[in-house]
PDB file of C-alpha atoms in Angstrom:
ATOM      1  CA  ALA Y   9      97.116  57.061  84.817  1.00  0.00           C
ATOM      2  CA  THR Y  10      96.344  59.479  87.488  1.00  0.00           C
ATOM      3  CA  LEU Y  11      93.549  62.172  87.570  1.00  0.00           C
ATOM      4  CA  MET Y  12      96.102  64.920  87.520  1.00  0.00           C
ATOM      5  CA  GLU Y  13      98.516  62.866  84.742  1.00  0.00           C
ATOM      6  CA  ARG Y  14      95.264  62.582  82.558  1.00  0.00           C
ATOM      7  CA  ILE Y  15      94.309  66.270  83.097  1.00  0.00           C
ATOM      8  CA  LEU Y  16      97.619  67.531  82.503  1.00  0.00           C
ATOM      9  CA  LYS Y  17      98.692  65.375  79.416  1.00  0.00           C
ATOM     10  CA  GLU Y  18      95.143  66.624  77.621  1.00  0.00           C
ATOM     11  CA  HIS Y  19      95.825  69.875  78.257  1.00  0.00           C
ATOM     12  CA  ALA Y  20      99.338  69.068  76.803  1.00  0.00           C
ATOM     13  CA  ARG Y  21      97.478  67.679  73.986  1.00  0.00           C
ATOM     14  CA  ARG Y  22      95.461  70.379  73.343  1.00  0.00           C
ATOM     15  CA  LYS Y  23      97.784  73.593  73.598  1.00  0.00           C
ATOM     16  CA  GLY Y  24      98.769  72.613  69.868  1.00  0.00           C
ATOM     17  CA  ALA Y  25      95.224  73.348  68.953  1.00  0.00           C
ATOM     18  CA  GLN Y  26      95.416  77.015  70.398  1.00  0.00           C
ATOM     19  CA  LYS Y  27      97.849  77.467  67.494  1.00  0.00           C
ATOM     20  CA  ARG Y  28      95.036  76.491  64.904  1.00  0.00           C
ATOM     21  CA  GLY Y  29      92.784  78.857  66.342  1.00  0.00           C
ATOM     22  CA  GLY Y  30      91.699  76.954  69.285  1.00  0.00           C
ATOM     23  CA  GLY Y  31      90.752  79.019  72.622  1.00  0.00           C
ATOM     24  CA  PHE Y  32      90.374  78.382  75.876  1.00  0.00           C
ATOM     25  CA  VAL Y  33      91.003  74.487  77.039  1.00  0.00           C
ATOM     26  CA  ARG Y  34      87.774  73.699  78.882  1.00  0.00           C
ATOM     27  CA  VAL Y  35      88.150  71.128  81.834  1.00  0.00           C
ATOM     28  CA  SER Y  36      85.261  70.111  83.716  1.00  0.00           C
ATOM     29  CA  PHE Y  37      84.808  70.957  86.948  1.00  0.00           C
ATOM     30  CA  ASP Y  38      84.487  67.690  88.008  1.00  0.00           C
ATOM     31  CA  ASP Y  39      87.987  66.813  86.917  1.00  0.00           C
ATOM     32  CA  GLY Y  40      89.000  68.890  89.874  1.00  0.00           C
ATOM     33  CA  ILE Y  41      91.225  71.823  88.126  1.00  0.00           C
ATOM     34  CA  ALA Y  42      90.851  74.484  85.528  1.00  0.00           C
ATOM     35  CA  VAL Y  43      93.858  74.780  83.198  1.00  0.00           C
ATOM     36  CA  VAL Y  44      94.577  78.464  82.302  1.00  0.00           C
ATOM     37  CA  PRO Y  45      95.388  78.764  78.758  1.00  0.00           C
ATOM     38  CA  GLY Y  46      99.215  80.551  78.331  1.00  0.00           C
ATOM     39  CA  ARG Y  47     100.320  78.984  81.314  1.00  0.00           C
ATOM     40  CA  ASP Y  48     101.446  75.738  80.004  1.00  0.00           C
ATOM     41  CA  GLU Y  49     104.872  75.832  81.580  1.00  0.00           C
ATOM     42  CA  ASP Y  50     103.406  75.609  84.689  1.00  0.00           C
ATOM     43  CA  ALA Y  51     100.951  72.794  84.215  1.00  0.00           C
ATOM     44  CA  ASP Y  52     104.766  71.336  83.032  1.00  0.00           C
ATOM     45  CA  THR Y  53     106.225  71.961  86.028  1.00  0.00           C
ATOM     46  CA  LEU Y  54     103.081  70.401  88.236  1.00  0.00           C
ATOM     47  CA  TYR Y  55     103.546  67.725  85.822  1.00  0.00           C
ATOM     48  CA  ARG Y  56     107.186  66.840  86.323  1.00  0.00           C
ATOM     49  CA  ALA Y  57     106.852  67.626  90.315  1.00  0.00           C
ATOM     50  CA  LEU Y  58     104.174  65.307  90.836  1.00  0.00           C
ATOM     51  CA  ALA Y  59     105.867  62.398  89.069  1.00  0.00           C
ATOM     52  CA  GLU Y  60     108.788  63.012  90.981  1.00  0.00           C
ATOM     53  CA  LEU Y  61     106.761  62.828  94.177  1.00  0.00           C
ATOM     54  CA  ARG Y  62     105.029  59.702  92.699  1.00  0.00           C
ATOM     55  CA  ALA Y  63     108.121  58.220  92.417  1.00  0.00           C
ATOM     56  CA  LEU Y  64     109.458  59.421  95.971  1.00  0.00           C
ATOM     57  CA  ASP Y  65     106.077  58.194  97.496  1.00  0.00           C
ATOM     58  CA  PRO Y  66     103.066  57.009  95.937  1.00  0.00           C
ATOM     59  CA  ASP Y  67     101.008  57.776  99.035  1.00  0.00           C
ATOM     60  CA  LEU Y  68     102.010  60.962  99.327  1.00  0.00           C
ATOM     61  CA  ALA Y  69     101.104  61.691  95.603  1.00  0.00           C
ATOM     62  CA  ARG Y  70      97.584  59.890  96.437  1.00  0.00           C
ATOM     63  CA  VAL Y  71      96.768  62.522  98.594  1.00  0.00           C
ATOM     64  CA  VAL Y  72      97.451  65.034  96.619  1.00  0.00           C
ATOM     65  CA  ASP Y  73      95.729  63.794  93.613  1.00  0.00           C
ATOM     66  CA  TYR Y  74      92.396  63.447  95.895  1.00  0.00           C
ATOM     67  CA  SER Y  75      93.095  66.912  97.259  1.00  0.00           C
ATOM     68  CA  PHE Y  76      93.060  68.018  93.559  1.00  0.00           C
ATOM     69  CA  ALA Y  77      90.112  65.850  92.675  1.00  0.00           C
ATOM     70  CA  GLY Y  78      88.174  67.824  95.715  1.00  0.00           C
ATOM     71  CA  LEU Y  79      87.948  65.020  98.516  1.00  0.00           C
ATOM     72  CA  THR Y  80      87.942  66.022 101.905  1.00  0.00           C
ATOM     73  CA  GLN Y  81      90.575  65.197 104.147  1.00  0.00           C
ATOM     74  CA  VAL Y  82      87.914  62.497 106.005  1.00  0.00           C
ATOM     75  CA  GLU Y  83      87.288  61.101 102.706  1.00  0.00           C
ATOM     76  CA  MET Y  84      90.976  60.490 101.750  1.00  0.00           C
ATOM     77  CA  ALA Y  85      91.392  58.949 105.238  1.00  0.00           C
ATOM     78  CA  GLU Y  86      88.688  56.501 104.334  1.00  0.00           C
ATOM     79  CA  LEU Y  87      90.042  55.853 101.217  1.00  0.00           C
ATOM     80  CA  LEU Y  88      93.797  55.090 102.407  1.00  0.00           C
ATOM     81  CA  GLU Y  89      92.435  53.383 105.116  1.00  0.00           C
ATOM     82  CA  VAL Y  90      94.384  55.911 107.515  1.00  0.00           C
ATOM     83  CA  SER Y  91      93.468  58.633 109.869  1.00  0.00           C
ATOM     84  CA  GLU Y  92      92.615  61.711 109.298  1.00  0.00           C
ATOM     85  CA  ARG Y  93      95.766  63.057 111.285  1.00  0.00           C
ATOM     86  CA  LYS Y  94      97.988  61.058 108.900  1.00  0.00           C
ATOM     87  CA  VAL Y  95      96.204  62.455 105.945  1.00  0.00           C
ATOM     88  CA  ARG Y  96      96.831  65.986 107.293  1.00  0.00           C
ATOM     89  CA  ALA Y  97     100.419  65.201 107.832  1.00  0.00           C
ATOM     90  CA  ASP Y  98     101.042  63.963 104.689  1.00  0.00           C
ATOM     91  CA  TRP Y  99      99.399  66.808 102.803  1.00  0.00           C
ATOM     92  CA  ALA Y 100     101.205  69.443 104.837  1.00  0.00           C
ATOM     93  CA  TRP Y 101     104.509  67.361 103.847  1.00  0.00           C
ATOM     94  CA  ALA Y 102     103.435  66.927 100.089  1.00  0.00           C
ATOM     95  CA  ARG Y 103     102.484  70.788  99.788  1.00  0.00           C
ATOM     96  CA  SER Y 104     106.017  71.542 101.018  1.00  0.00           C
ATOM     97  CA  TRP Y 105     107.789  69.402  99.023  1.00  0.00           C
ATOM     98  CA  LEU Y 106     105.823  70.246  96.096  1.00  0.00           C
ATOM     99  CA  ARG Y 107     106.538  74.114  96.541  1.00  0.00           C
ATOM    100  CA  THR Y 108     110.151  73.339  96.892  1.00  0.00           C
ATOM    101  CA  LYS Y 109     110.448  71.215  94.150  1.00  0.00           C
ATOM    102  CA  ILE Y 110     108.717  73.448  91.966  1.00  0.00           C
ATOM    103  CA  ALA Y 111     110.756  76.495  92.787  1.00  0.00           C
ATOM    104  CA  SER Y 112     113.873  74.174  91.878  1.00  0.00           C
ATOM    105  CA  LEU Y 113     112.641  73.593  88.685  1.00  0.00           C
ATOM    106  CA  GLU Y 114     111.261  76.670  87.830  1.00  0.00           C
ATOM    107  CA  ALA Y 115     114.668  78.266  88.653  1.00  0.00           C
ATOM    108  CA  ASP Y 116     116.384  75.694  86.592  1.00  0.00           C
ATOM    109  CA  VAL Y 117     114.277  77.154  83.571  1.00  0.00           C
ATOM    110  CA  ARG Y 118     115.501  80.749  84.062  1.00  0.00           C
TER     111      ARG Y 118
END
């Protein structure tokens, strides 16, 4: 599983603990994302959108994962063995696609 999948799955698993007196969900800074209690639907929506992006284009999903993990575009380009320009273009496309997909998923819920 990717870093984002593990973080979102752990968050979903722990949200039940809040019902039993649990407080904040703690995710280390090194994991690349802080999950805010009370925003479970946002995490679920992001998880679903990322899963769809991963199915559509695994390379774009990796750019998103690396970005959430805090890698620079230079580091991503080295890992993916592509140019920095390609990483910038992929990141811009993935962000745009995710915004549109998340808005669509949120509209479906309302």
